[in-house]
Amino acid sequence: RNKLLSLNGRHVRDVHESINLFSILSAGKNYKLSLNSSGKFNFEEIKDSESRPCKIIGKKSQKKGAIQFNLLDGTNILSKEKLNVGETIYINKEGRILSRVPLERGNECIIIAGKYSGHKGKIEAKNTGIIQVNLKKDDKKVSLREESVFAI
């Protein structure tokens, strides 16, 4: 078998394998699945395929002090780092954490759900479960649920 396609560093075995938001598809060149400003999916050609962003949606304690982090794209990783639900982590092909971006004031973000899906902005304020984002395109402030904001 030819191994022409790889998804997030792993060879694709099944043609029905799903591609999630910010996944990296390699087919001769590297492409990242992202959202455009109208909320539609599109592939962007990228040069660096070493890391990809993932949002933490859950965590569980494991044996020997390890923590299992559940990510938005369905993957799980084990680590001893202190991270919070809602933060974005950049992971490499082997699943190692390279850096983190907390969901806090002043960080850049992209909206991944709802009316403003695909819009980019800057986090202005964060309350319990609600995040206020200043949109770049329209230069207006919107209040959104924490689940629909992805720090980048």
PDB file of C-alpha atoms in Angstrom:
ATOM      1  CA  ARG A   1       0.000   0.000   0.000  1.00  0.00           C
ATOM      2  CA  ASN A   2       1.069   3.520  -0.719  1.00  0.00           C
ATOM      3  CA  LYS A   3       1.081   5.789   2.288  1.00  0.00           C
ATOM      4  CA  LEU A   4       0.425   9.056   0.511  1.00  0.00           C
ATOM      5  CA  LEU A   5      -1.973  10.583   3.027  1.00  0.00           C
ATOM      6  CA  SER A   6      -1.297  11.281   6.661  1.00  0.00           C
ATOM      7  CA  LEU A   7      -3.514  12.963   9.210  1.00  0.00           C
ATOM      8  CA  ASN A   8      -1.858  14.603  12.235  1.00  0.00           C
ATOM      9  CA  GLY A   9       1.306  12.589  11.603  1.00  0.00           C
ATOM     10  CA  ARG A  10      -0.408   9.181  11.289  1.00  0.00           C
ATOM     11  CA  HIS A  11      -0.949   7.382   7.989  1.00  0.00           C
ATOM     12  CA  VAL A  12      -4.574   7.244   6.877  1.00  0.00           C
ATOM     13  CA  ARG A  13      -5.798   3.639   6.706  1.00  0.00           C
ATOM     14  CA  ASP A  14      -9.491   4.240   6.147  1.00  0.00           C
ATOM     15  CA  VAL A  15     -10.871   6.671   3.554  1.00  0.00           C
ATOM     16  CA  HIS A  16     -13.769   7.407   5.928  1.00  0.00           C
ATOM     17  CA  GLU A  17     -11.523   8.690   8.722  1.00  0.00           C
ATOM     18  CA  SER A  18     -12.805  12.048   9.960  1.00  0.00           C
ATOM     19  CA  ILE A  19     -10.885  15.297   9.721  1.00  0.00           C
ATOM     20  CA  ASN A  20     -11.505  17.694  12.598  1.00  0.00           C
ATOM     21  CA  LEU A  21     -10.989  21.419  13.002  1.00  0.00           C
ATOM     22  CA  PHE A  22      -7.266  22.371  12.922  1.00  0.00           C
ATOM     23  CA  SER A  23      -6.227  18.847  11.849  1.00  0.00           C
ATOM     24  CA  ILE A  24      -3.160  18.669   9.613  1.00  0.00           C
ATOM     25  CA  LEU A  25      -3.531  16.689   6.401  1.00  0.00           C
ATOM     26  CA  SER A  26      -0.357  15.797   4.498  1.00  0.00           C
ATOM     27  CA  ALA A  27      -0.722  14.850   0.835  1.00  0.00           C
ATOM     28  CA  GLY A  28       2.564  15.917  -0.736  1.00  0.00           C
ATOM     29  CA  LYS A  29       1.971  19.341   0.841  1.00  0.00           C
ATOM     30  CA  ASN A  30       0.638  20.162   4.309  1.00  0.00           C
ATOM     31  CA  TYR A  31      -2.850  21.569   4.831  1.00  0.00           C
ATOM     32  CA  LYS A  32      -4.706  22.674   7.965  1.00  0.00           C
ATOM     33  CA  LEU A  33      -8.502  22.529   8.191  1.00  0.00           C
ATOM     34  CA  SER A  34      -9.780  25.862   9.482  1.00  0.00           C
ATOM     35  CA  LEU A  35     -12.821  28.127   9.435  1.00  0.00           C
ATOM     36  CA  ASN A  36     -13.115  31.153   7.166  1.00  0.00           C
ATOM     37  CA  SER A  37     -14.928  34.313   8.244  1.00  0.00           C
ATOM     38  CA  SER A  38     -18.265  33.060   6.847  1.00  0.00           C
ATOM     39  CA  GLY A  39     -18.084  29.946   9.067  1.00  0.00           C
ATOM     40  CA  LYS A  40     -17.249  27.493   6.260  1.00  0.00           C
ATOM     41  CA  PHE A  41     -14.448  24.932   6.420  1.00  0.00           C
ATOM     42  CA  ASN A  42     -11.434  25.398   4.170  1.00  0.00           C
ATOM     43  CA  PHE A  43      -7.949  23.959   3.845  1.00  0.00           C
ATOM     44  CA  GLU A  44      -5.031  26.367   4.277  1.00  0.00           C
ATOM     45  CA  GLU A  45      -1.608  25.385   2.991  1.00  0.00           C
ATOM     46  CA  ILE A  46       0.946  25.548   5.797  1.00  0.00           C
ATOM     47  CA  LYS A  47       4.717  25.208   5.996  1.00  0.00           C
ATOM     48  CA  ASP A  48       5.096  23.966   9.567  1.00  0.00           C
ATOM     49  CA  SER A  49       3.273  20.695  10.204  1.00  0.00           C
ATOM     50  CA  GLU A  50       5.005  20.032  13.518  1.00  0.00           C
ATOM     51  CA  SER A  51       2.329  21.366  15.876  1.00  0.00           C
ATOM     52  CA  ARG A  52      -1.422  21.803  15.927  1.00  0.00           C
ATOM     53  CA  PRO A  53      -3.752  23.573  18.357  1.00  0.00           C
ATOM     54  CA  CYS A  54      -6.211  21.570  20.471  1.00  0.00           C
ATOM     55  CA  LYS A  55      -8.713  22.817  23.041  1.00  0.00           C
ATOM     56  CA  ILE A  56      -8.992  21.006  26.377  1.00  0.00           C
ATOM     57  CA  ILE A  57     -12.627  20.063  27.039  1.00  0.00           C
ATOM     58  CA  GLY A  58     -12.133  17.772  30.027  1.00  0.00           C
ATOM     59  CA  LYS A  59      -9.592  16.260  32.386  1.00  0.00           C
ATOM     60  CA  LYS A  60      -9.424  13.256  34.703  1.00  0.00           C
ATOM     61  CA  SER A  61      -6.930  12.175  37.356  1.00  0.00           C
ATOM     62  CA  GLN A  62      -5.059   8.951  36.660  1.00  0.00           C
ATOM     63  CA  LYS A  63      -2.672   6.790  38.651  1.00  0.00           C
ATOM     64  CA  LYS A  64       0.763   8.064  39.709  1.00  0.00           C
ATOM     65  CA  GLY A  65      -0.211  11.729  39.487  1.00  0.00           C
ATOM     66  CA  ALA A  66      -0.829  11.807  35.749  1.00  0.00           C
ATOM     67  CA  ILE A  67      -3.755  13.726  34.306  1.00  0.00           C
ATOM     68  CA  GLN A  68      -5.655  12.662  31.208  1.00  0.00           C
ATOM     69  CA  PHE A  69      -6.684  15.633  29.059  1.00  0.00           C
ATOM     70  CA  ASN A  70      -9.642  15.179  26.698  1.00  0.00           C
ATOM     71  CA  LEU A  71      -9.293  17.349  23.609  1.00  0.00           C
ATOM     72  CA  LEU A  72     -11.902  18.836  21.277  1.00  0.00           C
ATOM     73  CA  ASP A  73     -10.858  16.653  18.330  1.00  0.00           C
ATOM     74  CA  GLY A  74     -11.452  13.435  20.299  1.00  0.00           C
ATOM     75  CA  THR A  75      -7.856  12.653  21.236  1.00  0.00           C
ATOM     76  CA  ASN A  76      -6.673  12.129  24.797  1.00  0.00           C
ATOM     77  CA  ILE A  77      -3.187  12.762  26.170  1.00  0.00           C
ATOM     78  CA  LEU A  78      -1.527  11.994  29.505  1.00  0.00           C
ATOM     79  CA  SER A  79       0.604  14.632  31.192  1.00  0.00           C
ATOM     80  CA  LYS A  80       1.652  15.877  34.610  1.00  0.00           C
ATOM     81  CA  GLU A  81       1.382  19.547  33.604  1.00  0.00           C
ATOM     82  CA  LYS A  82      -1.130  21.785  35.355  1.00  0.00           C
ATOM     83  CA  LEU A  83      -3.607  22.868  32.673  1.00  0.00           C
ATOM     84  CA  ASN A  84      -7.199  24.067  32.843  1.00  0.00           C
ATOM     85  CA  VAL A  85     -10.291  23.117  30.881  1.00  0.00           C
ATOM     86  CA  GLY A  86     -10.840  25.642  28.078  1.00  0.00           C
ATOM     87  CA  GLU A  87      -7.151  26.306  27.430  1.00  0.00           C
ATOM     88  CA  THR A  88      -5.593  25.651  24.054  1.00  0.00           C
ATOM     89  CA  ILE A  89      -2.475  23.524  23.845  1.00  0.00           C
ATOM     90  CA  TYR A  90      -0.173  23.017  20.893  1.00  0.00           C
ATOM     91  CA  ILE A  91       0.839  19.384  20.508  1.00  0.00           C
ATOM     92  CA  ASN A  92       3.292  17.697  18.145  1.00  0.00           C
ATOM     93  CA  LYS A  93       2.758  14.543  16.082  1.00  0.00           C
ATOM     94  CA  GLU A  94       3.761  12.316  19.006  1.00  0.00           C
ATOM     95  CA  GLY A  95       1.200  13.936  21.330  1.00  0.00           C
ATOM     96  CA  ARG A  96       3.666  15.950  23.444  1.00  0.00           C
ATOM     97  CA  ILE A  97       2.602  19.376  24.694  1.00  0.00           C
ATOM     98  CA  LEU A  98       4.735  22.144  23.168  1.00  0.00           C
ATOM     99  CA  SER A  99       2.984  25.255  24.518  1.00  0.00           C
ATOM    100  CA  ARG A 100      -0.277  26.475  25.993  1.00  0.00           C
ATOM    101  CA  VAL A 101      -2.552  29.458  25.433  1.00  0.00           C
ATOM    102  CA  PRO A 102      -4.886  30.233  28.346  1.00  0.00           C
ATOM    103  CA  LEU A 103      -8.404  31.479  27.702  1.00  0.00           C
ATOM    104  CA  GLU A 104      -7.871  34.879  29.324  1.00  0.00           C
ATOM    105  CA  ARG A 105      -8.000  38.604  28.636  1.00  0.00           C
ATOM    106  CA  GLY A 106      -5.768  39.906  25.836  1.00  0.00           C
ATOM    107  CA  ASN A 107      -5.316  36.619  23.936  1.00  0.00           C
ATOM    108  CA  GLU A 108      -6.311  36.165  20.305  1.00  0.00           C
ATOM    109  CA  CYS A 109      -9.194  33.775  19.615  1.00  0.00           C
ATOM    110  CA  ILE A 110     -11.381  32.296  16.915  1.00  0.00           C
ATOM    111  CA  ILE A 111     -15.069  31.600  17.372  1.00  0.00           C
ATOM    112  CA  ILE A 112     -15.924  28.001  16.464  1.00  0.00           C
ATOM    113  CA  ALA A 113     -19.706  27.881  16.966  1.00  0.00           C
ATOM    114  CA  GLY A 114     -22.774  30.038  16.540  1.00  0.00           C
ATOM    115  CA  LYS A 115     -23.610  33.147  14.551  1.00  0.00           C
ATOM    116  CA  TYR A 116     -20.045  34.491  14.598  1.00  0.00           C
ATOM    117  CA  SER A 117     -18.395  31.164  13.681  1.00  0.00           C
ATOM    118  CA  GLY A 118     -15.068  31.735  11.913  1.00  0.00           C
ATOM    119  CA  HIS A 119     -14.596  35.297  13.162  1.00  0.00           C
ATOM    120  CA  LYS A 120     -11.351  36.178  14.899  1.00  0.00           C
ATOM    121  CA  GLY A 121     -10.972  38.574  17.769  1.00  0.00           C
ATOM    122  CA  LYS A 122      -9.385  39.409  21.085  1.00  0.00           C
ATOM    123  CA  ILE A 123     -10.696  38.343  24.484  1.00  0.00           C
ATOM    124  CA  GLU A 124     -11.784  41.417  26.455  1.00  0.00           C
ATOM    125  CA  ALA A 125     -13.231  39.878  29.616  1.00  0.00           C
ATOM    126  CA  LYS A 126     -14.033  36.491  31.109  1.00  0.00           C
ATOM    127  CA  ASN A 127     -16.778  35.776  33.615  1.00  0.00           C
ATOM    128  CA  THR A 128     -18.158  32.425  34.759  1.00  0.00           C
ATOM    129  CA  GLY A 129     -18.866  30.590  31.498  1.00  0.00           C
ATOM    130  CA  ILE A 130     -19.194  33.802  29.457  1.00  0.00           C
ATOM    131  CA  ILE A 131     -16.427  35.432  27.427  1.00  0.00           C
ATOM    132  CA  GLN A 132     -16.590  38.895  25.902  1.00  0.00           C
ATOM    133  CA  VAL A 133     -14.768  39.082  22.550  1.00  0.00           C
ATOM    134  CA  ASN A 134     -13.885  42.167  20.508  1.00  0.00           C
ATOM    135  CA  LEU A 135     -14.270  41.055  16.859  1.00  0.00           C
ATOM    136  CA  LYS A 136     -11.574  42.194  14.417  1.00  0.00           C
ATOM    137  CA  LYS A 137     -13.751  42.241  11.303  1.00  0.00           C
ATOM    138  CA  ASP A 138     -16.717  44.253  12.611  1.00  0.00           C
ATOM    139  CA  ASP A 139     -14.953  45.921  15.559  1.00  0.00           C
ATOM    140  CA  LYS A 140     -17.826  45.118  17.884  1.00  0.00           C
ATOM    141  CA  LYS A 141     -18.005  43.349  21.233  1.00  0.00           C
ATOM    142  CA  VAL A 142     -19.988  40.146  21.618  1.00  0.00           C
ATOM    143  CA  SER A 143     -20.624  37.914  24.632  1.00  0.00           C
ATOM    144  CA  LEU A 144     -20.246  34.205  23.947  1.00  0.00           C
ATOM    145  CA  ARG A 145     -20.281  30.913  25.807  1.00  0.00           C
ATOM    146  CA  GLU A 146     -16.860  29.607  26.774  1.00  0.00           C
ATOM    147  CA  GLU A 147     -17.345  26.440  24.680  1.00  0.00           C
ATOM    148  CA  SER A 148     -17.577  28.419  21.435  1.00  0.00           C
ATOM    149  CA  VAL A 149     -14.287  30.335  21.859  1.00  0.00           C
ATOM    150  CA  PHE A 150     -10.923  28.795  20.856  1.00  0.00           C
ATOM    151  CA  ALA A 151      -7.778  30.692  21.962  1.00  0.00           C
ATOM    152  CA  ILE A 152      -5.030  30.745  19.314  1.00  0.00           C
TER     153      ILE A 152
END
